[in-house]
Every structure is written in C-alpha cells, then in structure tokens.
PDB file of C-alpha atoms in Angstrom:
ATOM      1  CA  UNK C  23       0.000   0.000   0.000  1.00  0.00           C
ATOM      2  CA  UNK C  24       1.343   3.422  -0.940  1.00  0.00           C
ATOM      3  CA  UNK C  25       0.090   6.877  -0.020  1.00  0.00           C
ATOM      4  CA  UNK C  26       0.822  10.252  -1.529  1.00  0.00           C
ATOM      5  CA  UNK C  27      -0.894  13.598  -1.331  1.00  0.00           C
ATOM      6  CA  UNK C  28      -0.156  16.488  -3.641  1.00  0.00           C
ATOM      7  CA  UNK C  29      -1.824  19.388  -5.359  1.00  0.00           C
ATOM      8  CA  UNK C  30      -2.515  18.608  -8.979  1.00  0.00           C
ATOM      9  CA  UNK C  31      -0.995  21.041 -11.456  1.00  0.00           C
ATOM     10  CA  UNK C  32      -3.645  20.717 -14.158  1.00  0.00           C
ATOM     11  CA  UNK C  33      -7.164  22.055 -14.412  1.00  0.00           C
ATOM     12  CA  UNK C  34      -9.709  19.317 -15.049  1.00  0.00           C
ATOM     13  CA  UNK C  35     -12.926  19.378 -17.054  1.00  0.00           C
ATOM     14  CA  UNK C  36     -14.465  16.454 -15.173  1.00  0.00           C
ATOM     15  CA  UNK C  37     -14.005  14.336 -12.063  1.00  0.00           C
ATOM     16  CA  UNK C  38     -12.727  11.486 -14.221  1.00  0.00           C
ATOM     17  CA  UNK C  39      -9.725  13.386 -15.568  1.00  0.00           C
ATOM     18  CA  UNK C  40      -7.817  14.045 -12.314  1.00  0.00           C
ATOM     19  CA  UNK C  41      -8.579  10.539 -11.047  1.00  0.00           C
ATOM     20  CA  UNK C  42      -7.265   9.122 -14.337  1.00  0.00           C
ATOM     21  CA  UNK C  43      -4.063  11.138 -13.908  1.00  0.00           C
ATOM     22  CA  UNK C  44      -3.734   9.756 -10.374  1.00  0.00           C
ATOM     23  CA  UNK C  45      -4.348   6.234 -11.724  1.00  0.00           C
ATOM     24  CA  UNK C  46      -1.452   6.774 -14.119  1.00  0.00           C
ATOM     25  CA  UNK C  47       0.830   7.711 -11.238  1.00  0.00           C
ATOM     26  CA  UNK C  48      -0.463   4.779  -9.166  1.00  0.00           C
ATOM     27  CA  UNK C  49       0.217   2.379 -12.045  1.00  0.00           C
ATOM     28  CA  UNK C  50       3.829   3.587 -12.226  1.00  0.00           C
ATOM     29  CA  UNK C  51       4.192   3.143  -8.470  1.00  0.00           C
ATOM     30  CA  UNK C  52       2.666  -0.354  -8.638  1.00  0.00           C
ATOM     31  CA  UNK C  53       5.101  -1.456 -11.345  1.00  0.00           C
ATOM     32  CA  UNK C  54       8.022  -0.050  -9.347  1.00  0.00           C
ATOM     33  CA  UNK C  55       6.863  -1.921  -6.212  1.00  0.00           C
ATOM     34  CA  UNK C  56       6.369  -5.149  -8.147  1.00  0.00           C
ATOM     35  CA  UNK C  57       9.883  -4.946  -9.623  1.00  0.00           C
ATOM     36  CA  UNK C  58      11.415  -3.976  -6.267  1.00  0.00           C
ATOM     37  CA  UNK C  59       9.812  -6.917  -4.465  1.00  0.00           C
ATOM     38  CA  UNK C  60      11.025  -9.290  -7.178  1.00  0.00           C
ATOM     39  CA  UNK C  61      14.573  -7.865  -6.985  1.00  0.00           C
ATOM     40  CA  UNK C  62      14.635  -8.415  -3.218  1.00  0.00           C
ATOM     41  CA  UNK C  63      13.825 -12.064  -3.806  1.00  0.00           C
ATOM     42  CA  UNK C  64      11.083 -11.969  -1.172  1.00  0.00           C
ATOM     43  CA  UNK C  65       8.605 -13.122  -3.780  1.00  0.00           C
ATOM     44  CA  UNK C  66      10.538 -14.633  -6.694  1.00  0.00           C
ATOM     45  CA  UNK C  67       7.771 -14.207  -9.226  1.00  0.00           C
ATOM     46  CA  UNK C  68       4.630 -12.134  -8.944  1.00  0.00           C
ATOM     47  CA  UNK C  69       2.350 -13.620 -11.574  1.00  0.00           C
ATOM     48  CA  UNK C  70      -0.941 -12.033 -10.576  1.00  0.00           C
ATOM     49  CA  UNK C  71      -1.516  -8.422 -11.583  1.00  0.00           C
ATOM     50  CA  UNK C  72      -1.360  -5.853  -8.791  1.00  0.00           C
ATOM     51  CA  UNK C  73      -4.732  -4.285  -8.024  1.00  0.00           C
ATOM     52  CA  UNK C  74      -5.508  -0.572  -8.100  1.00  0.00           C
ATOM     53  CA  UNK C  75      -8.858   0.186  -6.507  1.00  0.00           C
ATOM     54  CA  UNK C  76     -10.885   3.043  -7.944  1.00  0.00           C
ATOM     55  CA  UNK C  77     -14.378   4.389  -7.260  1.00  0.00           C
ATOM     56  CA  UNK C  78     -14.730   6.103 -10.647  1.00  0.00           C
ATOM     57  CA  UNK C  79     -16.238   3.958 -13.422  1.00  0.00           C
ATOM     58  CA  UNK C  80     -14.971   6.388 -16.074  1.00  0.00           C
ATOM     59  CA  UNK C  81     -11.374   5.887 -14.980  1.00  0.00           C
ATOM     60  CA  UNK C  82     -11.714   2.104 -15.042  1.00  0.00           C
ATOM     61  CA  UNK C  83     -13.280   2.219 -18.521  1.00  0.00           C
ATOM     62  CA  UNK C  84     -10.522   4.558 -19.792  1.00  0.00           C
ATOM     63  CA  UNK C  85      -7.818   2.217 -18.492  1.00  0.00           C
ATOM     64  CA  UNK C  86      -9.386  -0.840 -20.121  1.00  0.00           C
ATOM     65  CA  UNK C  87     -10.176   0.724 -23.516  1.00  0.00           C
ATOM     66  CA  UNK C  88      -7.372   1.096 -26.026  1.00  0.00           C
ATOM     67  CA  UNK C  89      -9.057   3.920 -27.919  1.00  0.00           C
ATOM     68  CA  UNK C  90      -9.700   7.523 -26.959  1.00  0.00           C
ATOM     69  CA  UNK C  91     -13.128   8.992 -26.468  1.00  0.00           C
ATOM     70  CA  UNK C  92     -14.163  12.499 -27.435  1.00  0.00           C
ATOM     71  CA  UNK C  93     -14.326  13.406 -23.745  1.00  0.00           C
ATOM     72  CA  UNK C  94     -10.745  12.345 -23.086  1.00  0.00           C
ATOM     73  CA  UNK C  95      -8.934  13.334 -26.272  1.00  0.00           C
ATOM     74  CA  UNK C  96      -7.436  16.398 -24.566  1.00  0.00           C
ATOM     75  CA  UNK C  97      -5.734  14.332 -21.821  1.00  0.00           C
ATOM     76  CA  UNK C  98      -1.989  14.328 -22.400  1.00  0.00           C
ATOM     77  CA  UNK C  99      -0.672  11.122 -23.947  1.00  0.00           C
ATOM     78  CA  UNK C 100       1.722  10.259 -21.111  1.00  0.00           C
ATOM     79  CA  UNK C 101      -1.233   9.936 -18.731  1.00  0.00           C
ATOM     80  CA  UNK C 102      -2.590   7.022 -20.795  1.00  0.00           C
ATOM     81  CA  UNK C 103      -0.004   4.696 -19.255  1.00  0.00           C
ATOM     82  CA  UNK C 104      -2.681   2.720 -17.323  1.00  0.00           C
ATOM     83  CA  UNK C 105      -4.030   1.423 -20.657  1.00  0.00           C
ATOM     84  CA  UNK C 106      -0.697  -0.116 -21.529  1.00  0.00           C
ATOM     85  CA  UNK C 107      -0.066  -1.520 -18.059  1.00  0.00           C
ATOM     86  CA  UNK C 108      -3.590  -2.951 -17.737  1.00  0.00           C
ATOM     87  CA  UNK C 109      -3.323  -4.287 -21.302  1.00  0.00           C
ATOM     88  CA  UNK C 110      -0.218  -6.303 -20.488  1.00  0.00           C
ATOM     89  CA  UNK C 111      -1.790  -7.576 -17.228  1.00  0.00           C
ATOM     90  CA  UNK C 112       0.772  -6.046 -14.867  1.00  0.00           C
ATOM     91  CA  UNK C 113      -1.991  -4.132 -13.087  1.00  0.00           C
ATOM     92  CA  UNK C 114      -5.721  -4.684 -12.715  1.00  0.00           C
ATOM     93  CA  UNK C 115      -8.162  -1.881 -11.938  1.00  0.00           C
ATOM     94  CA  UNK C 116     -11.068  -2.920  -9.728  1.00  0.00           C
ATOM     95  CA  UNK C 117     -14.118  -0.989  -8.647  1.00  0.00           C
ATOM     96  CA  UNK C 118     -14.476  -0.045  -4.999  1.00  0.00           C
ATOM     97  CA  UNK C 119     -17.573   1.694  -3.695  1.00  0.00           C
ATOM     98  CA  UNK C 120     -17.181   5.241  -2.428  1.00  0.00           C
ATOM     99  CA  UNK C 121     -18.153   4.100   1.073  1.00  0.00           C
ATOM    100  CA  UNK C 122     -15.334   1.510   1.048  1.00  0.00           C
ATOM    101  CA  UNK C 123     -12.727   3.781  -0.541  1.00  0.00           C
ATOM    102  CA  UNK C 124      -9.965   4.168   2.048  1.00  0.00           C
ATOM    103  CA  UNK C 125      -8.783   7.501   0.632  1.00  0.00           C
ATOM    104  CA  UNK C 126     -12.081   9.265   1.332  1.00  0.00           C
ATOM    105  CA  UNK C 127     -11.099  10.484   4.827  1.00  0.00           C
ATOM    106  CA  UNK C 128      -8.293  12.433   3.146  1.00  0.00           C
ATOM    107  CA  UNK C 129     -10.397  13.941   0.370  1.00  0.00           C
ATOM    108  CA  UNK C 130     -14.020  14.247   1.503  1.00  0.00           C
ATOM    109  CA  UNK C 131     -15.888  15.567   4.510  1.00  0.00           C
ATOM    110  CA  UNK C 132     -17.581  12.782   6.460  1.00  0.00           C
ATOM    111  CA  UNK C 133     -19.343  12.152   9.714  1.00  0.00           C
ATOM    112  CA  UNK C 134     -17.352  11.340  12.827  1.00  0.00           C
ATOM    113  CA  UNK C 135     -18.689   7.770  12.803  1.00  0.00           C
ATOM    114  CA  UNK C 136     -17.733   7.192   9.152  1.00  0.00           C
ATOM    115  CA  UNK C 137     -14.306   8.718   9.784  1.00  0.00           C
ATOM    116  CA  UNK C 138     -13.745   6.427  12.779  1.00  0.00           C
ATOM    117  CA  UNK C 139     -14.757   3.391  10.685  1.00  0.00           C
ATOM    118  CA  UNK C 140     -12.239   4.325   7.994  1.00  0.00           C
ATOM    119  CA  UNK C 141      -9.515   4.817  10.602  1.00  0.00           C
ATOM    120  CA  UNK C 142     -10.233   1.325  11.920  1.00  0.00           C
ATOM    121  CA  UNK C 143      -9.926  -0.184   8.433  1.00  0.00           C
ATOM    122  CA  UNK C 144      -6.539   1.507   8.032  1.00  0.00           C
ATOM    123  CA  UNK C 145      -5.429   0.243  11.478  1.00  0.00           C
ATOM    124  CA  UNK C 146      -5.118   3.840  12.710  1.00  0.00           C
ATOM    125  CA  UNK C 147      -6.352   5.243  15.999  1.00  0.00           C
ATOM    126  CA  UNK C 148      -7.584   8.630  17.065  1.00  0.00           C
ATOM    127  CA  UNK C 149      -5.012  10.466  19.206  1.00  0.00           C
ATOM    128  CA  UNK C 150      -7.488  10.725  22.099  1.00  0.00           C
ATOM    129  CA  UNK C 151      -7.609   6.896  22.232  1.00  0.00           C
ATOM    130  CA  UNK C 152      -3.886   6.819  23.016  1.00  0.00           C
ATOM    131  CA  UNK C 153      -4.102   9.190  25.968  1.00  0.00           C
TER     132      UNK C 153
END
C-alpha cells in the first residue's frame, strides 16, 4: 500500500480526468513496487496483476479501452499509461464503492462515525484513544 498527497498542477474538465491522472501515477508506483519486491527475492515471481482500486467507473473504462473517447482526447498522452499496463496484465483496476474507498477520509468531509470506521480499516487510531 502506498500513499501520496499532492496538489494537482492541471485544471480538469471532469471528475474522471484528475482521477485518471492519479491512476497513471499509481500504475507507475505499482510497477516499481512489483519490480522492487522481485529484486529483493522476497517473492521470486509475482504472476498475478497488482490491483488498483478506484471508485470512478470512467477511470476504469478509460484504463481498459485502447481507444480515446471524445471526452478524453485532450488528456496528455503520457497519462494514458494505465491502458498499456492494464493491457499487459501487470496491473488490474477494480471498482471499490465510495463508502469503502480508504482515501475518502483524506479527500471528503464525512461524519465522525464514518471517519472512525475508515480509521479502523486503516489500522489507525484517534489520538485521544492513546491518551
């Protein structure tokens, strides 16, 4: 599992576009991790594709389709890396519901109960629980 937070430098026309750009960066990170683990010899051969979870159907469709759509033709070519990586079965993109998406506490406002549930899933605790 890898985490990174940063401000995106591009202006997006839709919610799919920035998530697709993030998927491209995640795919690069996944390939790096896969190669690193194999080099360490911990797991000699990782045959199964690594999974990137996404709650945006448009992003998953973009990554699986080898052709551009009129809504995505303006996206820079180097962000279409997920198509190649998914196409060669190094990475698989799976749907996760928004309620199960573990990144939501970092990106969306939520109730205290929902936030606590997400913290539990990430094996994190509230600071007041430690005191």
